[in-house]
Coordinates of C-alpha atoms in Angstrom, one line a residue:
X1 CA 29.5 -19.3 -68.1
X2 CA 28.0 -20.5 -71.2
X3 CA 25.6 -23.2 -68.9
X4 CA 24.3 -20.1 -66.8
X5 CA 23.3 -17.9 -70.3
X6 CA 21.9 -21.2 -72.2
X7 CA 20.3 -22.6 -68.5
X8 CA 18.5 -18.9 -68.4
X9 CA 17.3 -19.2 -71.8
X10 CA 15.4 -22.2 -71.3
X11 CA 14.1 -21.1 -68.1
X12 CA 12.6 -17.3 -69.8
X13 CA 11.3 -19.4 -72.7
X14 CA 9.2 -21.6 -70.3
X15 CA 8.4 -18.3 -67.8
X16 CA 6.9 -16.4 -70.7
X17 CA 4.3 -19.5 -71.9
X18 CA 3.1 -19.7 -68.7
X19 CA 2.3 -15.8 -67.7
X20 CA 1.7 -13.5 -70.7
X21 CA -1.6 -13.8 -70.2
X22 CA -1.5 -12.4 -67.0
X23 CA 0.7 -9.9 -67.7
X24 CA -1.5 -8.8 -71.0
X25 CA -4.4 -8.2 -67.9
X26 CA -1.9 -6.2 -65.8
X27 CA -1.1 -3.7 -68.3
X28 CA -4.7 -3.5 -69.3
X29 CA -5.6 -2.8 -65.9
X30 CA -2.7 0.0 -65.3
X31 CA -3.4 2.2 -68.1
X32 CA -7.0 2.3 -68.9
X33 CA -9.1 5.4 -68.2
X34 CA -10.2 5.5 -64.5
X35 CA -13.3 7.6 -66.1
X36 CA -14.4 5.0 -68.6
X37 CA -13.1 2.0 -67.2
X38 CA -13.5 -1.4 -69.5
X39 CA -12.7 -3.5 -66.8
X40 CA -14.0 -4.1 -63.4
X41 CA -11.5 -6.1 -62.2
X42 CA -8.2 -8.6 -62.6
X43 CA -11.1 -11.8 -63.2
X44 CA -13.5 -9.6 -65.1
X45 CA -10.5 -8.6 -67.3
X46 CA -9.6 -11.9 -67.9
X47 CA -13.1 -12.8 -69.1
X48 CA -14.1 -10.2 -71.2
X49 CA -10.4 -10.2 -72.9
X50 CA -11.5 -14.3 -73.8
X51 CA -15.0 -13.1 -74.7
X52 CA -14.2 -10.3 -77.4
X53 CA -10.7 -11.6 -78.8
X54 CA -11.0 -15.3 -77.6
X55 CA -8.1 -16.9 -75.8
X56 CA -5.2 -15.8 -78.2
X57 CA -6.3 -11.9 -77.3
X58 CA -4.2 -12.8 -73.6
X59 CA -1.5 -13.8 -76.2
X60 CA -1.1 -10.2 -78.2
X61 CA 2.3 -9.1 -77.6
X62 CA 3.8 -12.4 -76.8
X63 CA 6.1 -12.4 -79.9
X64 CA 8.6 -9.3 -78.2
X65 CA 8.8 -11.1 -74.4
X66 CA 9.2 -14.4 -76.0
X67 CA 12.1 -13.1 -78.7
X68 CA 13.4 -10.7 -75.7
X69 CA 12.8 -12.2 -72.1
X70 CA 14.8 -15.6 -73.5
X71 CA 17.5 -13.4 -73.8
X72 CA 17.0 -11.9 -71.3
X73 CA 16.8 -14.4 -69.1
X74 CA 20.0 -16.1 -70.5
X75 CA 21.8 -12.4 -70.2
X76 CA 20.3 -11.9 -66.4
X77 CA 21.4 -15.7 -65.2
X78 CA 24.6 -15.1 -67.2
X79 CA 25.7 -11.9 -65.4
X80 CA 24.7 -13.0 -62.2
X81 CA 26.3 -16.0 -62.1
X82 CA 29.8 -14.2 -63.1
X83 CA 29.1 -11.2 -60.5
X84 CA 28.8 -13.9 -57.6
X85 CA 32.4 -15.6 -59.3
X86 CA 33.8 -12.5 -59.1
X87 CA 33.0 -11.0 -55.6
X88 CA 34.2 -14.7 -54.3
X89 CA 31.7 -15.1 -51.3
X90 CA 28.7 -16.3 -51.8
X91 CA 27.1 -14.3 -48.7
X92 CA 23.2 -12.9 -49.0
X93 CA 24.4 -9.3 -50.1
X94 CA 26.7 -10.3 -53.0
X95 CA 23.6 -12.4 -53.9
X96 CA 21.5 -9.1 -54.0
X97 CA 24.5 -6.9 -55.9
X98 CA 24.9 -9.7 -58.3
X99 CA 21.2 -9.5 -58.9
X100 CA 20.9 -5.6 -58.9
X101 CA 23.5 -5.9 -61.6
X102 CA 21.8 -8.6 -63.9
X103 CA 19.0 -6.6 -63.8
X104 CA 20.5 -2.9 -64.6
X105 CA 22.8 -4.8 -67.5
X106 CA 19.5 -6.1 -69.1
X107 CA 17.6 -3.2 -69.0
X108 CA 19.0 -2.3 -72.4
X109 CA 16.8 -5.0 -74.1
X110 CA 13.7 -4.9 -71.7
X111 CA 12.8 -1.5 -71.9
X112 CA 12.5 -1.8 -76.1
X113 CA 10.9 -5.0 -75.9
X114 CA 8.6 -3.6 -72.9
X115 CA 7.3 -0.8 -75.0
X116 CA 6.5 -2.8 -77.9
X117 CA 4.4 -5.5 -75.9
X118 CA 2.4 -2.8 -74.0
X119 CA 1.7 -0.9 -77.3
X120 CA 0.8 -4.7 -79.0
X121 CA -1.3 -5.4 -75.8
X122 CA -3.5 -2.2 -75.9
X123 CA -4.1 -1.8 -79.2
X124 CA -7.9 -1.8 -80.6
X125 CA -9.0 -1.7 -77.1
X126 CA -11.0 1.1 -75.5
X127 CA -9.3 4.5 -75.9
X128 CA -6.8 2.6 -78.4
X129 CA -9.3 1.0 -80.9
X130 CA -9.1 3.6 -83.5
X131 CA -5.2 2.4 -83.6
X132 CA -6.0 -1.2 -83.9
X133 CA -4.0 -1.4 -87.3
X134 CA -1.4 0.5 -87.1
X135 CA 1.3 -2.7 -85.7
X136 CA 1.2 -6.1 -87.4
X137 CA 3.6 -7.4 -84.7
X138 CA 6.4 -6.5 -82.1
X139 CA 9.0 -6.2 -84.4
X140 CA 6.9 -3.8 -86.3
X141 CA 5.8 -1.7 -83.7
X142 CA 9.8 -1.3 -83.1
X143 CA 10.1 -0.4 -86.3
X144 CA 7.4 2.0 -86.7
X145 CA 8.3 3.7 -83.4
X146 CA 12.0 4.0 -84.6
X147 CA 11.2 5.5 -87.6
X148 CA 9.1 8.2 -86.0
X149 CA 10.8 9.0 -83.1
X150 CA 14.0 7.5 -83.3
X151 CA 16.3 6.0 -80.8
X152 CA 14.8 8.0 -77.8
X153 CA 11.3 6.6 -79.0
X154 CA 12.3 3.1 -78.4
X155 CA 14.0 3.3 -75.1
X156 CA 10.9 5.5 -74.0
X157 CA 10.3 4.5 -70.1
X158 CA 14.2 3.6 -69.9
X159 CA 14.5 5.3 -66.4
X160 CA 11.6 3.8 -64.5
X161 CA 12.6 0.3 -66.2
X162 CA 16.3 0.7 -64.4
X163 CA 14.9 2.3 -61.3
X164 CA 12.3 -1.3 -61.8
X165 CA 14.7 -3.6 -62.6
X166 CA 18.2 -2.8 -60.6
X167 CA 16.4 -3.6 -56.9
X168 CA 14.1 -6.0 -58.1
X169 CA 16.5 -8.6 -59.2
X170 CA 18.6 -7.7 -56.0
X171 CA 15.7 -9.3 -53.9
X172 CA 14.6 -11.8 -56.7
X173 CA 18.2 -13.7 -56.2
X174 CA 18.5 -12.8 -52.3
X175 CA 15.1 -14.6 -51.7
X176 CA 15.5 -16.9 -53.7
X177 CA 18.7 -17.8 -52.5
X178 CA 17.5 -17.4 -48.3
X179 CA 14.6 -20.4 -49.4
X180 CA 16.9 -22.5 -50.9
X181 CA 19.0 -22.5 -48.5
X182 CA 15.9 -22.5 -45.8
X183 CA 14.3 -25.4 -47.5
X184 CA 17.4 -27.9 -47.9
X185 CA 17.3 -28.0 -52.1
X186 CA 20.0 -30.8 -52.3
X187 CA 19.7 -32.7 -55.6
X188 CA 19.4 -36.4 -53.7
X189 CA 15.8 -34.6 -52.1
X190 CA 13.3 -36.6 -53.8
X191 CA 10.9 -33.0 -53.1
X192 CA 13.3 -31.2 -54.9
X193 CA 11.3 -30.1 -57.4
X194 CA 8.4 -28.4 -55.3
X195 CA 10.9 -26.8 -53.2
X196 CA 12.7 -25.1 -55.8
X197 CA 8.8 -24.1 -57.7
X198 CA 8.3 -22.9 -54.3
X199 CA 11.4 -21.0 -53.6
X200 CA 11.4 -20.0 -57.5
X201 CA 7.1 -18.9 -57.1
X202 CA 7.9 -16.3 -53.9
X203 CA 11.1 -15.2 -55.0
X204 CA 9.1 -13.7 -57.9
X205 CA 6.4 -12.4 -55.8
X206 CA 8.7 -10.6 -53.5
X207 CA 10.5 -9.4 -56.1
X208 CA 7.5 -7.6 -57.7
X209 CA 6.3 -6.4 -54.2
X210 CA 9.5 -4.1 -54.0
X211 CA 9.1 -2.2 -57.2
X212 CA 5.4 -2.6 -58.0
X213 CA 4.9 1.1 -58.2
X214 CA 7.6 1.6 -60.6
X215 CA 6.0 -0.7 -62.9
X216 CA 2.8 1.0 -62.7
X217 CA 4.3 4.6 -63.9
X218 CA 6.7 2.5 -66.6
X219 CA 3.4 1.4 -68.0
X220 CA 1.9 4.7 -68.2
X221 CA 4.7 6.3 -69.5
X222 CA 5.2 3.8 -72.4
X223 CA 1.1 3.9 -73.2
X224 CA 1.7 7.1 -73.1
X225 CA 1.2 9.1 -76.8
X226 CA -0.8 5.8 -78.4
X227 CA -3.5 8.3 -79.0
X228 CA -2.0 10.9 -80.1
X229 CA -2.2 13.3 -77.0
X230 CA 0.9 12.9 -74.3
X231 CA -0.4 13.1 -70.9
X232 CA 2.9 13.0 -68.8
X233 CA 6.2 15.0 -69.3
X234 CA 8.3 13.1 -67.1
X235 CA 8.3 10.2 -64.4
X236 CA 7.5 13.0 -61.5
X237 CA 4.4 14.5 -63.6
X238 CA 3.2 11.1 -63.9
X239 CA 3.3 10.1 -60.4
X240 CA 1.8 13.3 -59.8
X241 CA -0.8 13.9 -62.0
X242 CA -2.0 9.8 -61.4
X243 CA -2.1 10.6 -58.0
X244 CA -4.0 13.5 -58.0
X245 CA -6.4 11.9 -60.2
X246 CA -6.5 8.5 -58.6
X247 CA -4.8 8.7 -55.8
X248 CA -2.9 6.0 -54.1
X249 CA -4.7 2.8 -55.0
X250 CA -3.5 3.8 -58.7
X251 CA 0.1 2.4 -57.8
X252 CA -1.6 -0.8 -56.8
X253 CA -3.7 -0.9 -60.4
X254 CA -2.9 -4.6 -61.8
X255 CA -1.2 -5.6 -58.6
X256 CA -3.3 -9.4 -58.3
X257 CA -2.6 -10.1 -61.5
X258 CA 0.6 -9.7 -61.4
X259 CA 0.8 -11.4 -58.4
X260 CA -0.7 -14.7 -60.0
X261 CA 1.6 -14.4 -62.5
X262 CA 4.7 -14.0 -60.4
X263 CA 4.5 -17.2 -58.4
X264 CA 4.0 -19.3 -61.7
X265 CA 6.8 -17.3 -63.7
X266 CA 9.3 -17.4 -61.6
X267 CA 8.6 -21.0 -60.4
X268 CA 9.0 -22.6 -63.7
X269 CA 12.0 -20.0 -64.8
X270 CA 13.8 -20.4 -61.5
X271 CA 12.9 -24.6 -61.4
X272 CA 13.6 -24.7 -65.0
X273 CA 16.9 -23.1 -65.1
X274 CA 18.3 -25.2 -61.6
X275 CA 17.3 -28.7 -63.1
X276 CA 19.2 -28.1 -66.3
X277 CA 22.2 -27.0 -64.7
X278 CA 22.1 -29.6 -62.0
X279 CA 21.6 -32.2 -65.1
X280 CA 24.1 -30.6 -67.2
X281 CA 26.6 -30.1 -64.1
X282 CA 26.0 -34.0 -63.4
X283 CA 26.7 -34.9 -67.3
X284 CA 29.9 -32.3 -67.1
X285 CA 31.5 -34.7 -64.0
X286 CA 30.4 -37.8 -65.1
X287 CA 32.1 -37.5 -68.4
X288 CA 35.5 -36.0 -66.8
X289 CA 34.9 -39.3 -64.2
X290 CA 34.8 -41.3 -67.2
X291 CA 38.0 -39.2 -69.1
X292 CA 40.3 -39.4 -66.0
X293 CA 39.6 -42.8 -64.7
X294 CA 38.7 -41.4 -60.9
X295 CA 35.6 -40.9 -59.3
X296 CA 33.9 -37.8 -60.1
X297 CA 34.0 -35.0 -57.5
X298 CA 30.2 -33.7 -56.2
X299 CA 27.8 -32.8 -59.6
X300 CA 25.4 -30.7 -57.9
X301 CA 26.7 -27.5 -55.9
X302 CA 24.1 -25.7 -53.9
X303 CA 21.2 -24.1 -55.7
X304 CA 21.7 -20.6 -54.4
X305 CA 25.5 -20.8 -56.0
X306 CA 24.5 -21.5 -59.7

């Protein structure tokens, strides 16, 4: 138990370095104004972020995801890992229930840390320039919300983040465990390591595939009120009014970056996390080899069970 929470640490702390900057252009890209748009596109985005703010502008916001998605991480991998214990069979739906319930559980500490990075993200930019001050970092943002709105102000978007989250993770851990399985991860492979950035990459992809439009609205509602004016009075008027406004491309805003941030995410979390567990695993056995005098029973169990 404590391997899976410490293995999913290490593996959100190594997701986050390699994609905030592609999700800083996804939420850029979902919420500004289709009227005045700054951006023309997911590559223009990326450039003109570099040009005005220089490479540590794809950065703002990093501090929440980094302090929260390592937990996060460590919570998700840690109640997954128990939910497969306790249904006993390791079969492709207990995979996606054991996933759905990670990602419900940690919804409590995403949605905070979600509202905080998309308000650090957007801030001095376009509609949100005049606000440019007003949060020194995450934890300040938190604070200031809290103090203004209270509790309900910092679990704003908590609905659309569980109706994100709870199916996601079912199909990020069911894919991920089909590929494994599909692609023979056994720790004597000597491609082991592509295979599992592989299975790890399109796990994430599929995963953000199932939900995308959820995402979208979660955005909205969250950006929601930066300004000063609230646009949207629930998750049905958001969908909606962005419909009617945008129409049905809008729940596809952001999608290629987030896309090209899923596959690298998620192959470094899910490689990360399955090498230090299969290393740990093999230091675990050894040393009980070494205690007992007998030969060590197998190290490595299958990928898909860890």
């Amino acid at each position: 138990m404590a391997l899976d929470f410490l293995a999913g640490c290490v593996g959100g702390a190594a997701g986050v370095m390699v994609g905030h900057p592609f999700d800083t252009v996804k939420v850029r890209l979902q919420v500004q104004n289709i009227e005045k748009p700054l951006y023309r596109g997911t590559f223009h985005c990326f450039q003109s972020i570099v040009k005005q703010e220089s490479a540590l502008g794809l950065y703002k916001g990093i501090g929440s995801p980094m302090m929260g998605l390592t937990f996060i991480n460590a919570l998700v991998f840690g109640v997954q890992g128990n939910t497969i214990r306790a249904l006993g069979n390791d079969t492709p739906l207990n995979q996606f229930l054991a996933g759905s319930a990670a990602g419900a559980i940690q919804c409590v500490i995403c949605c905070p840390m979600e509202l905080a990075k998309t308000r650090m993200q957007l801030q001095g930019t376009g509609e949100y320039r005049l606000k440019s001050k007003n949060y020194k970092n995450s934890l300040d943002c938190l604070v200031k919300i809290y103090r203004k709105e209270g509790l309900r102000g910092i679990n704003k978007g908590m609905v659309s983040t569980f109706l994100r989250e709870t199916p996601s993770f079912g199909f990020y851990f069911l894919t991920y465990d089909y590929l494994t399985r599909y692609l023979g991860c056994e720790a004597e492979d000597s491609y082991i390591i592509p295979k599992l950035l592989l299975a790890g990459g399109m796990s994430g992809i599929v995963s953000w595939l199932s939900t995308y439009p959820v995402d979208v609205i979660k955005s909205r509602l969250q950006a929601d009120g930066i300004g000063g004016v609230v646009q949207y009075k629930g998750i049905l008027d958001c969908i909606k009014k962005s419909y009617y406004n945008e129409g049905w491309r809008v729940f596809t805003r952001g999608l290629t970056s987030t896309l090209l941030r899923a596959f690298p995410v998620n192959a470094a979390t899910f490689a990360t996390v399955t090498v230090f567990l299969m290393y740990m695993r093999s230091e675990d056995s050894q040393l009980r080899g070494d205690l007992s005098g007998c030969e060590a029973g197998p190290a490595i169990q299958q990928p898909s069970s860890f």
